[in-house]
């Protein structure tokens, strides 16, 4: 039986921390699907199709599918017959919210496991929110996101001016 893992998130934008988790998941599962949430309640820097395109480019050469989803993650997992949901756990501050989400997904889909992966220490401080804050304030995010995404962030900042993240 082929074991498929979903790696869901906002990915606004994908970071080197996400890439580290994707590579680790790829070594554990037969297929990894990066599932980009379409969340009408949020105002992302990048549209869902833009995020998908950036992730596909960054993951070129890896055996990874990238798609969007809306609605419940548990329902996507059912449709895709996923074995597990993968989430990166950077530290204790991530844990409570992640535990709650994992328990709720287990309630909605008792056969679905959530697997937490610890990113490499050199990327454990990266978050999409901090990346956008640094770019907004004119700092460098080199080495924290893939080069193509770094360029897109600077373009977007120039296009949109200062904005809340
Ligand atoms: O990158 P993020 O923003 O931390 O990812 C959060 C995500 C997409 C994993 C979470 O918001 C999610 O799964 N949303 C889908 C809606 C859903 O299933 N809600 C109930 C989850 S307990």
PDB file of C-alpha atoms and ligand atoms in Angstrom:
ATOM      1  CA  UNK A   1       0.000   0.000   0.000  1.00  0.00           C
ATOM      2  CA  UNK A   2       1.338   3.389  -1.017  1.00  0.00           C
ATOM      3  CA  UNK A   3       1.566   5.811   1.903  1.00  0.00           C
ATOM      4  CA  UNK A   4       0.617   9.372   1.116  1.00  0.00           C
ATOM      5  CA  UNK A   5       1.300  12.280   3.458  1.00  0.00           C
ATOM      6  CA  UNK A   6      -0.373  15.670   3.291  1.00  0.00           C
ATOM      7  CA  UNK A   7       1.742  18.656   4.275  1.00  0.00           C
ATOM      8  CA  UNK A   8      -0.828  21.433   4.704  1.00  0.00           C
ATOM      9  CA  UNK A   9      -0.186  25.102   5.335  1.00  0.00           C
ATOM     10  CA  UNK A  10      -0.590  28.676   4.241  1.00  0.00           C
ATOM     11  CA  UNK A  11       2.915  28.877   2.728  1.00  0.00           C
ATOM     12  CA  UNK A  12       2.684  32.663   2.343  1.00  0.00           C
ATOM     13  CA  UNK A  13       5.481  32.250   1.400  1.00  0.00           C
ATOM     14  CA  UNK A  14       7.248  28.860   1.467  1.00  0.00           C
ATOM     15  CA  UNK A  15      10.451  29.108   3.548  1.00  0.00           C
ATOM     16  CA  UNK A  16      13.605  27.035   3.856  1.00  0.00           C
ATOM     17  CA  UNK A  17      12.057  25.655   7.050  1.00  0.00           C
ATOM     18  CA  UNK A  18       9.131  24.286   5.032  1.00  0.00           C
ATOM     19  CA  UNK A  19      11.557  22.847   2.470  1.00  0.00           C
ATOM     20  CA  UNK A  20      13.432  21.037   5.234  1.00  0.00           C
ATOM     21  CA  UNK A  21      10.178  19.448   6.461  1.00  0.00           C
ATOM     22  CA  UNK A  22       9.190  18.476   2.897  1.00  0.00           C
ATOM     23  CA  UNK A  23      12.545  16.724   2.366  1.00  0.00           C
ATOM     24  CA  UNK A  24      12.198  14.861   5.680  1.00  0.00           C
ATOM     25  CA  UNK A  25       8.619  13.807   4.864  1.00  0.00           C
ATOM     26  CA  UNK A  26       9.788  12.594   1.453  1.00  0.00           C
ATOM     27  CA  UNK A  27      12.099  10.114   3.150  1.00  0.00           C
ATOM     28  CA  UNK A  28       9.252   8.691   5.272  1.00  0.00           C
ATOM     29  CA  UNK A  29       6.345   8.494   2.813  1.00  0.00           C
ATOM     30  CA  UNK A  30       5.829   7.206  -0.735  1.00  0.00           C
ATOM     31  CA  UNK A  31       4.207  10.482  -1.794  1.00  0.00           C
ATOM     32  CA  UNK A  32       4.010  13.912  -0.259  1.00  0.00           C
ATOM     33  CA  UNK A  33       1.291  16.361  -1.247  1.00  0.00           C
ATOM     34  CA  UNK A  34       1.898  19.965  -0.255  1.00  0.00           C
ATOM     35  CA  UNK A  35      -1.626  21.300   0.326  1.00  0.00           C
ATOM     36  CA  UNK A  36      -1.924  25.081   0.125  1.00  0.00           C
ATOM     37  CA  UNK A  37      -4.874  26.451   2.074  1.00  0.00           C
ATOM     38  CA  UNK A  38      -7.216  28.873   0.343  1.00  0.00           C
ATOM     39  CA  UNK A  39      -8.431  30.951   3.274  1.00  0.00           C
ATOM     40  CA  UNK A  40     -10.815  33.780   2.315  1.00  0.00           C
ATOM     41  CA  UNK A  41     -10.534  35.130   5.881  1.00  0.00           C
ATOM     42  CA  UNK A  42      -6.855  35.982   5.414  1.00  0.00           C
ATOM     43  CA  UNK A  43      -5.210  38.550   3.155  1.00  0.00           C
ATOM     44  CA  UNK A  44      -2.105  36.783   1.889  1.00  0.00           C
ATOM     45  CA  UNK A  45       0.798  38.442   0.095  1.00  0.00           C
ATOM     46  CA  UNK A  46       0.540  35.835  -2.649  1.00  0.00           C
ATOM     47  CA  UNK A  47      -2.560  34.314  -4.221  1.00  0.00           C
ATOM     48  CA  UNK A  48      -3.008  30.564  -3.916  1.00  0.00           C
ATOM     49  CA  UNK A  49      -1.978  29.950  -7.569  1.00  0.00           C
ATOM     50  CA  UNK A  50       1.136  32.124  -7.019  1.00  0.00           C
ATOM     51  CA  UNK A  51       2.021  30.144  -3.893  1.00  0.00           C
ATOM     52  CA  UNK A  52       1.525  26.851  -5.728  1.00  0.00           C
ATOM     53  CA  UNK A  53       3.779  27.998  -8.593  1.00  0.00           C
ATOM     54  CA  UNK A  54       6.503  29.171  -6.178  1.00  0.00           C
ATOM     55  CA  UNK A  55       6.400  25.879  -4.233  1.00  0.00           C
ATOM     56  CA  UNK A  56       6.502  23.809  -7.441  1.00  0.00           C
ATOM     57  CA  UNK A  57       9.557  25.736  -8.588  1.00  0.00           C
ATOM     58  CA  UNK A  58      11.294  25.374  -5.216  1.00  0.00           C
ATOM     59  CA  UNK A  59      10.498  21.640  -5.079  1.00  0.00           C
ATOM     60  CA  UNK A  60      11.571  20.864  -8.652  1.00  0.00           C
ATOM     61  CA  UNK A  61      13.421  17.554  -8.543  1.00  0.00           C
ATOM     62  CA  UNK A  62      11.612  16.351  -5.418  1.00  0.00           C
ATOM     63  CA  UNK A  63       8.824  13.775  -5.656  1.00  0.00           C
ATOM     64  CA  UNK A  64       6.214  16.203  -4.374  1.00  0.00           C
ATOM     65  CA  UNK A  65       2.773  17.220  -5.613  1.00  0.00           C
ATOM     66  CA  UNK A  66       1.458  20.685  -4.877  1.00  0.00           C
ATOM     67  CA  UNK A  67      -2.224  21.575  -4.843  1.00  0.00           C
ATOM     68  CA  UNK A  68      -4.665  23.985  -3.219  1.00  0.00           C
ATOM     69  CA  UNK A  69      -7.484  23.070  -0.876  1.00  0.00           C
ATOM     70  CA  UNK A  70     -10.317  24.739   0.953  1.00  0.00           C
ATOM     71  CA  UNK A  71     -12.663  23.319   3.565  1.00  0.00           C
ATOM     72  CA  UNK A  72     -11.611  20.736   6.093  1.00  0.00           C
ATOM     73  CA  UNK A  73      -8.191  19.133   5.976  1.00  0.00           C
ATOM     74  CA  UNK A  74      -9.768  15.916   7.292  1.00  0.00           C
ATOM     75  CA  UNK A  75     -12.012  15.816   4.206  1.00  0.00           C
ATOM     76  CA  UNK A  76      -9.071  16.332   1.859  1.00  0.00           C
ATOM     77  CA  UNK A  77      -7.286  13.494   3.674  1.00  0.00           C
ATOM     78  CA  UNK A  78     -10.298  11.246   3.150  1.00  0.00           C
ATOM     79  CA  UNK A  79     -10.550  12.114  -0.554  1.00  0.00           C
ATOM     80  CA  UNK A  80      -6.834  11.532  -1.089  1.00  0.00           C
ATOM     81  CA  UNK A  81      -6.756   8.442   1.167  1.00  0.00           C
ATOM     82  CA  UNK A  82      -3.863  10.013   3.029  1.00  0.00           C
ATOM     83  CA  UNK A  83      -2.126   8.062   5.758  1.00  0.00           C
ATOM     84  CA  UNK A  84      -0.852  11.075   7.630  1.00  0.00           C
ATOM     85  CA  UNK A  85      -0.684  14.810   7.989  1.00  0.00           C
ATOM     86  CA  UNK A  86       2.825  16.190   8.438  1.00  0.00           C
ATOM     87  CA  UNK A  87       3.499  19.347  10.436  1.00  0.00           C
ATOM     88  CA  UNK A  88       6.801  20.913  11.405  1.00  0.00           C
ATOM     89  CA  UNK A  89       7.309  21.590  15.106  1.00  0.00           C
ATOM     90  CA  UNK A  90       9.854  24.327  15.713  1.00  0.00           C
ATOM     91  CA  UNK A  91       9.535  24.522  19.474  1.00  0.00           C
ATOM     92  CA  UNK A  92       7.329  24.547  22.518  1.00  0.00           C
ATOM     93  CA  UNK A  93       5.432  27.627  21.337  1.00  0.00           C
ATOM     94  CA  UNK A  94       4.164  25.693  18.304  1.00  0.00           C
ATOM     95  CA  UNK A  95       3.135  22.689  20.341  1.00  0.00           C
ATOM     96  CA  UNK A  96      -0.158  23.681  21.963  1.00  0.00           C
ATOM     97  CA  UNK A  97      -1.883  24.860  18.808  1.00  0.00           C
ATOM     98  CA  UNK A  98      -0.515  21.896  16.844  1.00  0.00           C
ATOM     99  CA  UNK A  99      -1.643  19.407  19.500  1.00  0.00           C
ATOM    100  CA  UNK A 100      -5.143  20.897  19.451  1.00  0.00           C
ATOM    101  CA  UNK A 101      -5.315  20.767  15.646  1.00  0.00           C
ATOM    102  CA  UNK A 102      -4.041  17.187  15.562  1.00  0.00           C
ATOM    103  CA  UNK A 103      -6.572  16.073  18.183  1.00  0.00           C
ATOM    104  CA  UNK A 104      -9.380  17.810  16.302  1.00  0.00           C
ATOM    105  CA  UNK A 105      -8.341  16.195  13.028  1.00  0.00           C
ATOM    106  CA  UNK A 106      -8.277  12.843  14.836  1.00  0.00           C
ATOM    107  CA  UNK A 107     -11.815  13.551  16.055  1.00  0.00           C
ATOM    108  CA  UNK A 108     -12.925  14.307  12.486  1.00  0.00           C
ATOM    109  CA  UNK A 109     -10.954  11.452  10.913  1.00  0.00           C
ATOM    110  CA  UNK A 110      -9.922   8.810  13.488  1.00  0.00           C
ATOM    111  CA  UNK A 111      -7.671   6.913  11.059  1.00  0.00           C
ATOM    112  CA  UNK A 112      -5.590   9.942  10.167  1.00  0.00           C
ATOM    113  CA  UNK A 113      -2.314  10.331  12.052  1.00  0.00           C
ATOM    114  CA  UNK A 114      -0.500  13.633  12.481  1.00  0.00           C
ATOM    115  CA  UNK A 115       3.272  13.270  12.305  1.00  0.00           C
ATOM    116  CA  UNK A 116       5.379  16.080  13.755  1.00  0.00           C
ATOM    117  CA  UNK A 117       8.797  16.581  12.249  1.00  0.00           C
ATOM    118  CA  UNK A 118      11.560  18.606  13.876  1.00  0.00           C
ATOM    119  CA  UNK A 119      13.230  20.905  11.349  1.00  0.00           C
ATOM    120  CA  UNK A 120      17.023  21.259  11.257  1.00  0.00           C
ATOM    121  CA  UNK A 121      18.208  23.719  13.944  1.00  0.00           C
ATOM    122  CA  UNK A 122      19.564  26.127  11.330  1.00  0.00           C
ATOM    123  CA  UNK A 123      16.039  26.693   9.978  1.00  0.00           C
ATOM    124  CA  UNK A 124      14.104  26.340  13.251  1.00  0.00           C
ATOM    125  CA  UNK A 125      13.737  30.112  13.729  1.00  0.00           C
ATOM    126  CA  UNK A 126      12.132  30.790  10.326  1.00  0.00           C
ATOM    127  CA  UNK A 127       8.451  31.627   9.953  1.00  0.00           C
ATOM    128  CA  UNK A 128       6.521  33.104   7.021  1.00  0.00           C
ATOM    129  CA  UNK A 129       5.241  35.865   9.297  1.00  0.00           C
ATOM    130  CA  UNK A 130       8.755  36.936  10.318  1.00  0.00           C
ATOM    131  CA  UNK A 131       9.921  36.731   6.709  1.00  0.00           C
ATOM    132  CA  UNK A 132       7.212  39.192   5.652  1.00  0.00           C
ATOM    133  CA  UNK A 133       7.989  41.457   8.597  1.00  0.00           C
ATOM    134  CA  UNK A 134      11.701  41.561   7.703  1.00  0.00           C
ATOM    135  CA  UNK A 135      10.950  42.280   4.042  1.00  0.00           C
ATOM    136  CA  UNK A 136       8.429  44.973   4.981  1.00  0.00           C
ATOM    137  CA  UNK A 137      11.036  46.653   7.165  1.00  0.00           C
ATOM    138  CA  UNK A 138      13.689  46.527   4.444  1.00  0.00           C
ATOM    139  CA  UNK A 139      15.825  43.668   5.818  1.00  0.00           C
ATOM    140  CA  UNK A 140      17.407  40.730   4.023  1.00  0.00           C
ATOM    141  CA  UNK A 141      15.877  37.260   4.008  1.00  0.00           C
ATOM    142  CA  UNK A 142      18.727  35.695   2.023  1.00  0.00           C
ATOM    143  CA  UNK A 143      19.283  32.119   3.134  1.00  0.00           C
ATOM    144  CA  UNK A 144      15.885  31.952   4.800  1.00  0.00           C
ATOM    145  CA  UNK A 145      13.743  31.366   1.682  1.00  0.00           C
ATOM    146  CA  UNK A 146      14.601  30.036  -1.787  1.00  0.00           C
ATOM    147  CA  UNK A 147      16.254  32.707  -4.003  1.00  0.00           C
ATOM    148  CA  UNK A 148      13.331  32.960  -6.428  1.00  0.00           C
ATOM    149  CA  UNK A 149      10.934  33.523  -3.533  1.00  0.00           C
ATOM    150  CA  UNK A 150      13.247  36.157  -2.048  1.00  0.00           C
ATOM    151  CA  UNK A 151      13.024  38.064  -5.335  1.00  0.00           C
ATOM    152  CA  UNK A 152       9.232  37.715  -5.426  1.00  0.00           C
ATOM    153  CA  UNK A 153       8.960  39.036  -1.866  1.00  0.00           C
ATOM    154  CA  UNK A 154      10.952  42.163  -2.707  1.00  0.00           C
ATOM    155  CA  UNK A 155       8.890  42.726  -5.871  1.00  0.00           C
ATOM    156  CA  UNK A 156       5.694  42.337  -3.882  1.00  0.00           C
ATOM    157  CA  UNK A 157       6.867  44.726  -1.184  1.00  0.00           C
ATOM    158  CA  UNK A 158       7.716  47.347  -3.770  1.00  0.00           C
ATOM    159  CA  UNK A 159       4.364  46.767  -5.440  1.00  0.00           C
ATOM    160  CA  UNK A 160       2.273  46.976  -2.315  1.00  0.00           C
ATOM    161  CA  UNK A 161       4.254  49.351  -0.093  1.00  0.00           C
ATOM    162  CA  UNK A 162       4.321  48.828   3.662  1.00  0.00           C
ATOM    163  CA  UNK A 163       1.594  46.537   4.876  1.00  0.00           C
ATOM    164  CA  UNK A 164       0.571  44.670   7.963  1.00  0.00           C
ATOM    165  CA  UNK A 165       1.639  41.033   8.209  1.00  0.00           C
TER     166      UNK A 165
HETATM  167  O1  LIG B   1       0.624  27.319   7.741  1.00  0.00           O
HETATM  168  P1  LIG B   1      -0.506  27.375   8.726  1.00  0.00           P
HETATM  169  O2  LIG B   1      -1.296  28.649   8.550  1.00  0.00           O
HETATM  170  O3  LIG B   1      -0.037  27.173  10.139  1.00  0.00           O
HETATM  171  O4  LIG B   1      -1.468  26.139   8.369  1.00  0.00           O
HETATM  172  C1  LIG B   1      -2.679  25.931   9.072  1.00  0.00           C
HETATM  173  C2  LIG B   1      -3.509  24.812   8.408  1.00  0.00           C
HETATM  174  C3  LIG B   1      -3.697  25.085   6.931  1.00  0.00           C
HETATM  175  C4  LIG B   1      -2.796  23.491   8.583  1.00  0.00           C
HETATM  176  C5  LIG B   1      -4.873  24.756   9.149  1.00  0.00           C
HETATM  177  O5  LIG B   1      -5.397  26.035   9.249  1.00  0.00           O
HETATM  178  C6  LIG B   1      -5.884  23.855   8.439  1.00  0.00           C
HETATM  179  O6  LIG B   1      -5.716  22.664   8.376  1.00  0.00           O
HETATM  180  N1  LIG B   1      -6.964  24.461   7.901  1.00  0.00           N
HETATM  181  C7  LIG B   1      -7.984  23.768   7.167  1.00  0.00           C
HETATM  182  C8  LIG B   1      -9.356  23.879   7.844  1.00  0.00           C
HETATM  183  C9  LIG B   1      -9.526  22.801   8.870  1.00  0.00           C
HETATM  184  O7  LIG B   1      -9.431  21.622   8.613  1.00  0.00           O
HETATM  185  N2  LIG B   1      -9.830  23.234  10.119  1.00  0.00           N
HETATM  186  C10 LIG B   1      -9.955  22.356  11.256  1.00  0.00           C
HETATM  187  C11 LIG B   1      -8.558  21.945  11.683  1.00  0.00           C
HETATM  188  S1  LIG B   1      -8.516  21.403  13.286  1.00  0.00           S
END
